[in-house]
PDB file of C-alpha atoms in Angstrom:
ATOM      1  CA  MET A   1     166.389  89.275  -1.141  1.00 41.00           C
ATOM      2  CA  PRO A   2     165.622  88.606  -4.799  1.00 49.00           C
ATOM      3  CA  LYS A   3     162.062  89.013  -5.918  1.00 50.00           C
ATOM      4  CA  LYS A   4     159.948  85.949  -6.581  1.00 50.00           C
ATOM      5  CA  LEU A   5     159.762  84.820 -10.169  1.00 47.00           C
ATOM      6  CA  ASN A   6     156.282  83.646 -11.096  1.00 54.00           C
ATOM      7  CA  HIS A   7     156.980  82.725 -14.712  1.00 65.00           C
ATOM      8  CA  THR A   8     158.297  79.505 -16.159  1.00 78.00           C
ATOM      9  CA  ILE A   9     162.053  79.309 -16.624  1.00 85.00           C
ATOM     10  CA  CYS A  10     161.549  78.195 -20.218  1.00 88.00           C
ATOM     11  CA  GLU A  11     160.781  81.810 -21.130  1.00 89.00           C
ATOM     12  CA  LYS A  12     163.864  83.570 -22.436  1.00 89.00           C
ATOM     13  CA  GLN A  13     163.552  86.678 -20.262  1.00 90.00           C
ATOM     14  CA  VAL A  14     163.013  84.681 -17.078  1.00 90.00           C
ATOM     15  CA  PHE A  15     165.937  82.378 -17.814  1.00 90.00           C
ATOM     16  CA  GLU A  16     168.142  85.379 -18.577  1.00 91.00           C
ATOM     17  CA  ARG A  17     167.094  87.003 -15.309  1.00 92.00           C
ATOM     18  CA  VAL A  18     167.892  83.801 -13.387  1.00 93.00           C
ATOM     19  CA  TYR A  19     171.255  83.606 -15.130  1.00 93.00           C
ATOM     20  CA  ASN A  20     172.122  87.196 -14.293  1.00 94.00           C
ATOM     21  CA  MET A  21     170.931  86.721 -10.723  1.00 93.00           C
ATOM     22  CA  TYR A  22     172.829  83.516  -9.854  1.00 93.00           C
ATOM     23  CA  SER A  23     175.742  82.969 -12.253  1.00 93.00           C
ATOM     24  CA  LYS A  24     178.295  85.072 -10.341  1.00 93.00           C
ATOM     25  CA  ASP A  25     177.260  83.646  -6.967  1.00 93.00           C
ATOM     26  CA  LEU A  26     177.437  80.109  -8.339  1.00 92.00           C
ATOM     27  CA  HIS A  27     180.885  80.741  -9.824  1.00 91.00           C
ATOM     28  CA  ASP A  28     182.152  82.223  -6.563  1.00 91.00           C
ATOM     29  CA  PHE A  29     180.711  79.314  -4.565  1.00 90.00           C
ATOM     30  CA  LEU A  30     182.501  76.761  -6.762  1.00 89.00           C
ATOM     31  CA  TYR A  31     185.716  78.753  -6.834  1.00 89.00           C
ATOM     32  CA  TYR A  32     185.839  79.199  -3.054  1.00 89.00           C
ATOM     33  CA  LYS A  33     184.928  75.578  -2.358  1.00 88.00           C
ATOM     34  CA  TYR A  34     187.067  73.766  -4.973  1.00 85.00           C
ATOM     35  CA  GLY A  35     189.441  76.313  -6.497  1.00 85.00           C
ATOM     36  CA  THR A  36     190.329  76.207 -10.171  1.00 84.00           C
ATOM     37  CA  ARG A  37     190.856  72.446 -10.381  1.00 83.00           C
ATOM     38  CA  VAL A  38     187.194  71.855 -11.303  1.00 85.00           C
ATOM     39  CA  ASN A  39     187.045  74.846 -13.694  1.00 89.00           C
ATOM     40  CA  PRO A  40     184.171  76.782 -12.112  1.00 91.00           C
ATOM     41  CA  ASN A  41     183.323  78.676 -15.326  1.00 92.00           C
ATOM     42  CA  ASP A  42     182.551  75.435 -17.134  1.00 92.00           C
ATOM     43  CA  LYS A  43     180.557  74.033 -14.236  1.00 92.00           C
ATOM     44  CA  VAL A  44     178.425  77.195 -14.092  1.00 93.00           C
ATOM     45  CA  GLN A  45     177.702  76.951 -17.814  1.00 93.00           C
ATOM     46  CA  ASP A  46     176.936  73.239 -17.560  1.00 93.00           C
ATOM     47  CA  ALA A  47     174.593  73.823 -14.620  1.00 94.00           C
ATOM     48  CA  PHE A  48     172.653  76.433 -16.581  1.00 93.00           C
ATOM     49  CA  ILE A  49     172.463  74.097 -19.564  1.00 93.00           C
ATOM     50  CA  LYS A  50     170.976  71.417 -17.290  1.00 94.00           C
ATOM     51  CA  LEU A  51     168.545  73.998 -15.933  1.00 93.00           C
ATOM     52  CA  TRP A  52     167.486  74.866 -19.473  1.00 92.00           C
ATOM     53  CA  HIS A  53     166.969  71.186 -20.337  1.00 93.00           C
ATOM     54  CA  ASN A  54     164.891  70.742 -17.169  1.00 91.00           C
ATOM     55  CA  CYS A  55     163.109  74.101 -17.322  1.00 89.00           C
ATOM     56  CA  LYS A  56     159.651  72.512 -17.374  1.00 90.00           C
ATOM     57  CA  ARG A  57     160.343  70.571 -14.163  1.00 91.00           C
ATOM     58  CA  VAL A  58     162.136  73.301 -12.170  1.00 89.00           C
ATOM     59  CA  THR A  59     160.145  76.246 -10.917  1.00 87.00           C
ATOM     60  CA  ALA A  60     161.695  79.697 -10.794  1.00 85.00           C
ATOM     61  CA  ASP A  61     161.770  79.796  -6.997  1.00 88.00           C
ATOM     62  CA  LYS A  62     163.665  76.453  -6.935  1.00 90.00           C
ATOM     63  CA  ALA A  63     166.159  77.446  -9.642  1.00 92.00           C
ATOM     64  CA  LYS A  64     168.878  78.595  -7.231  1.00 92.00           C
ATOM     65  CA  SER A  65     168.765  75.351  -5.273  1.00 93.00           C
ATOM     66  CA  PHE A  66     168.772  73.324  -8.479  1.00 93.00           C
ATOM     67  CA  LEU A  67     171.757  75.221  -9.907  1.00 93.00           C
ATOM     68  CA  PHE A  68     173.882  74.977  -6.782  1.00 93.00           C
ATOM     69  CA  THR A  69     173.093  71.286  -6.298  1.00 94.00           C
ATOM     70  CA  VAL A  70     173.818  70.381  -9.914  1.00 93.00           C
ATOM     71  CA  ALA A  71     177.038  72.406 -10.050  1.00 93.00           C
ATOM     72  CA  ASN A  72     178.257  70.983  -6.739  1.00 92.00           C
ATOM     73  CA  ASN A  73     177.509  67.411  -7.888  1.00 93.00           C
ATOM     74  CA  MET A  74     179.344  68.001 -11.178  1.00 92.00           C
ATOM     75  CA  ALA A  75     182.364  69.342  -9.280  1.00 91.00           C
ATOM     76  CA  LEU A  76     182.350  66.326  -6.947  1.00 91.00           C
ATOM     77  CA  ASN A  77     182.086  63.947  -9.911  1.00 92.00           C
ATOM     78  CA  ASP A  78     185.011  65.733 -11.545  1.00 90.00           C
ATOM     79  CA  ILE A  79     187.109  65.343  -8.397  1.00 89.00           C
ATOM     80  CA  LYS A  80     186.204  61.627  -8.163  1.00 91.00           C
ATOM     81  CA  HIS A  81     187.251  61.193 -11.774  1.00 90.00           C
ATOM     82  CA  GLN A  82     190.558  62.950 -11.112  1.00 89.00           C
ATOM     83  CA  LYS A  83     191.182  60.560  -8.197  1.00 88.00           C
ATOM     84  CA  VAL A  84     190.514  57.542 -10.407  1.00 88.00           C
ATOM     85  CA  VAL A  85     192.908  58.876 -13.025  1.00 87.00           C
ATOM     86  CA  LEU A  86     195.549  59.531 -10.376  1.00 87.00           C
ATOM     87  CA  ASN A  87     195.160  56.021  -8.916  1.00 85.00           C
ATOM     88  CA  TYR A  88     195.458  54.519 -12.379  1.00 83.00           C
ATOM     89  CA  GLN A  89     198.608  56.532 -13.072  1.00 82.00           C
ATOM     90  CA  ASN A  90     200.156  55.508  -9.755  1.00 83.00           C
ATOM     91  CA  ASN A  91     199.521  51.775 -10.216  1.00 81.00           C
ATOM     92  CA  PRO A  92     202.288  49.971 -12.072  1.00 77.00           C
ATOM     93  CA  GLN A  93     201.260  49.116 -15.591  1.00 72.00           C
ATOM     94  CA  LYS A  94     201.817  45.791 -17.271  1.00 70.00           C
ATOM     95  CA  ASN A  95     204.950  46.105 -19.395  1.00 71.00           C
ATOM     96  CA  HIS A  96     205.017  42.628 -20.855  1.00 69.00           C
ATOM     97  CA  THR A  97     203.061  40.603 -23.339  1.00 71.00           C
ATOM     98  CA  ASN A  98     202.445  36.904 -23.736  1.00 78.00           C
ATOM     99  CA  GLU A  99     203.875  36.964 -27.228  1.00 78.00           C
ATOM    100  CA  HIS A 100     207.175  35.391 -28.048  1.00 79.00           C
ATOM    101  CA  PRO A 101     210.014  37.905 -28.581  1.00 80.00           C
ATOM    102  CA  GLU A 102     210.748  36.396 -31.983  1.00 84.00           C
ATOM    103  CA  PHE A 103     207.155  37.057 -33.081  1.00 82.00           C
ATOM    104  CA  ILE A 104     207.359  40.667 -31.879  1.00 81.00           C
ATOM    105  CA  MET A 105     210.591  41.181 -33.808  1.00 85.00           C
ATOM    106  CA  GLU A 106     209.173  39.585 -36.976  1.00 83.00           C
ATOM    107  CA  HIS A 107     206.045  41.683 -36.664  1.00 83.00           C
ATOM    108  CA  SER A 108     207.970  44.942 -36.380  1.00 87.00           C
ATOM    109  CA  GLU A 109     210.240  43.944 -39.288  1.00 85.00           C
ATOM    110  CA  PHE A 110     207.235  43.116 -41.446  1.00 83.00           C
ATOM    111  CA  LEU A 111     205.590  46.435 -40.622  1.00 86.00           C
ATOM    112  CA  GLU A 112     208.751  48.248 -41.678  1.00 88.00           C
ATOM    113  CA  LYS A 113     208.884  46.299 -44.951  1.00 85.00           C
ATOM    114  CA  TYR A 114     205.174  46.972 -45.499  1.00 84.00           C
ATOM    115  CA  LYS A 115     205.660  50.715 -45.035  1.00 86.00           C
ATOM    116  CA  ASN A 116     208.567  50.672 -47.477  1.00 86.00           C
ATOM    117  CA  ALA A 117     206.507  48.705 -50.000  1.00 85.00           C
ATOM    118  CA  LEU A 118     203.654  51.210 -49.683  1.00 86.00           C
ATOM    119  CA  SER A 119     206.030  54.123 -50.187  1.00 87.00           C
ATOM    120  CA  ASN A 120     207.318  52.479 -53.413  1.00 87.00           C
ATOM    121  CA  LEU A 121     203.818  52.497 -54.940  1.00 88.00           C
ATOM    122  CA  SER A 122     202.710  55.400 -57.083  1.00 90.00           C
ATOM    123  CA  GLN A 123     200.383  57.830 -55.379  1.00 90.00           C
ATOM    124  CA  GLU A 124     197.394  56.650 -57.436  1.00 91.00           C
ATOM    125  CA  GLN A 125     198.093  53.009 -56.584  1.00 91.00           C
ATOM    126  CA  ARG A 126     198.652  53.728 -52.894  1.00 89.00           C
ATOM    127  CA  VAL A 127     195.449  55.782 -52.561  1.00 90.00           C
ATOM    128  CA  ALA A 128     193.285  53.196 -54.320  1.00 91.00           C
ATOM    129  CA  PHE A 129     194.899  50.301 -52.440  1.00 90.00           C
ATOM    130  CA  LEU A 130     194.523  51.902 -48.990  1.00 89.00           C
ATOM    131  CA  LEU A 131     190.960  53.077 -49.618  1.00 90.00           C
ATOM    132  CA  ASN A 132     190.031  49.524 -50.584  1.00 92.00           C
ATOM    133  CA  LYS A 133     191.988  47.502 -48.040  1.00 86.00           C
ATOM    134  CA  VAL A 134     192.136  49.813 -45.024  1.00 86.00           C
ATOM    135  CA  GLU A 135     188.903  51.799 -45.272  1.00 87.00           C
ATOM    136  CA  ARG A 136     187.004  48.880 -46.837  1.00 89.00           C
ATOM    137  CA  LYS A 137     185.519  50.987 -49.640  1.00 91.00           C
ATOM    138  CA  SER A 138     184.155  49.302 -52.715  1.00 92.00           C
ATOM    139  CA  HIS A 139     185.616  49.872 -56.163  1.00 93.00           C
ATOM    140  CA  SER A 140     182.564  51.959 -57.102  1.00 92.00           C
ATOM    141  CA  GLU A 141     182.894  54.173 -54.019  1.00 91.00           C
ATOM    142  CA  ILE A 142     186.589  54.731 -54.713  1.00 92.00           C
ATOM    143  CA  ALA A 143     185.856  55.542 -58.362  1.00 92.00           C
ATOM    144  CA  ASP A 144     183.264  58.127 -57.306  1.00 91.00           C
ATOM    145  CA  GLN A 145     185.608  59.634 -54.728  1.00 89.00           C
ATOM    146  CA  LEU A 146     188.592  59.851 -57.102  1.00 88.00           C
ATOM    147  CA  GLY A 147     186.583  60.831 -60.180  1.00 91.00           C
ATOM    148  CA  VAL A 148     187.765  57.908 -62.313  1.00 93.00           C
ATOM    149  CA  THR A 149     186.117  54.822 -63.729  1.00 93.00           C
ATOM    150  CA  LYS A 150     185.701  51.584 -61.844  1.00 93.00           C
ATOM    151  CA  LYS A 151     188.073  49.822 -64.256  1.00 95.00           C
ATOM    152  CA  VAL A 152     190.824  52.365 -63.483  1.00 94.00           C
ATOM    153  CA  VAL A 153     190.384  51.716 -59.771  1.00 93.00           C
ATOM    154  CA  GLU A 154     190.506  47.961 -60.301  1.00 93.00           C
ATOM    155  CA  TYR A 155     193.700  48.299 -62.337  1.00 93.00           C
ATOM    156  CA  ARG A 156     195.337  50.520 -59.699  1.00 92.00           C
ATOM    157  CA  ILE A 157     194.497  48.102 -56.891  1.00 92.00           C
ATOM    158  CA  TYR A 158     195.604  45.094 -58.915  1.00 92.00           C
ATOM    159  CA  SER A 159     198.906  46.703 -59.908  1.00 92.00           C
ATOM    160  CA  ALA A 160     199.514  47.845 -56.302  1.00 90.00           C
ATOM    161  CA  PHE A 161     198.800  44.332 -55.067  1.00 87.00           C
ATOM    162  CA  SER A 162     201.212  42.868 -57.639  1.00 87.00           C
ATOM    163  CA  LYS A 163     204.005  45.255 -56.586  1.00 88.00           C
ATOM    164  CA  MET A 164     203.365  44.489 -52.923  1.00 85.00           C
ATOM    165  CA  LYS A 165     203.610  40.737 -53.645  1.00 84.00           C
ATOM    166  CA  GLU A 166     206.943  41.278 -55.421  1.00 83.00           C
ATOM    167  CA  THR A 167     208.355  43.288 -52.526  1.00 82.00           C
ATOM    168  CA  LEU A 168     206.995  41.257 -49.619  1.00 80.00           C
ATOM    169  CA  GLU A 169     207.237  37.520 -49.302  1.00 74.00           C
ATOM    170  CA  ASN A 170     204.098  35.764 -48.066  1.00 68.00           C
ATOM    171  CA  PHE A 171     202.031  38.902 -48.725  1.00 66.00           C
ATOM    172  CA  ASN A 172     198.350  38.048 -48.911  1.00 65.00           C
ATOM    173  CA  ILE A 173     195.355  40.293 -48.285  1.00 64.00           C
ATOM    174  CA  LYS A 174     191.759  39.270 -48.708  1.00 56.00           C
TER     175      LYS A 174
END
C-alpha cells in the first residue's frame, strides 16, 4: 500500500511522486478497459494536466481517485464522440443544392476565368491586388509589408484592376 502523502500536490516533488506512483497503473487501466482506440497515453497525460490545474482542490490522498475518474470520463467522452462521427458518416448526406444548374455552371466558368486573369497579372500586381481585396489590408499596410511606397501600391492595385476589367466582362469589386 502506498504511503500517505501529507503535502499539497502543487509542490513539484509531491506531484512527481504521484505521477510516478499512478501513471503506469492508470495507463494499464485505460488500455485494458478501452484498448488503443482512446489512446491511453494521451488520456494519462491529460488527466495529470487536469490534476495539476486542480492541485489546490485535490488532496494527495484523493489524487488516485481523481486521476482514474478524470481519465475514465475523458475516454468515455472520446468514445461518445467517435459514435457521433460514425453516425454522421453513415447518414446519407445532402448531394443537391437549391441553385439552378445554369448558375452553378456560370459560377464555375467565372471562377476559371478569374483564376486565368489573376495568373496573367504580374507578380507585383497580383500580390498587391490580393492583399487588398482578399485579405482586406489597407494600402498603407501593404506598402509596409512589401517595403514600397503607398503610391506604388495604389498603382499596382489600379493596374491589376484595369487588366482584370479587360479580361473579365462585368468585373466589379468594391
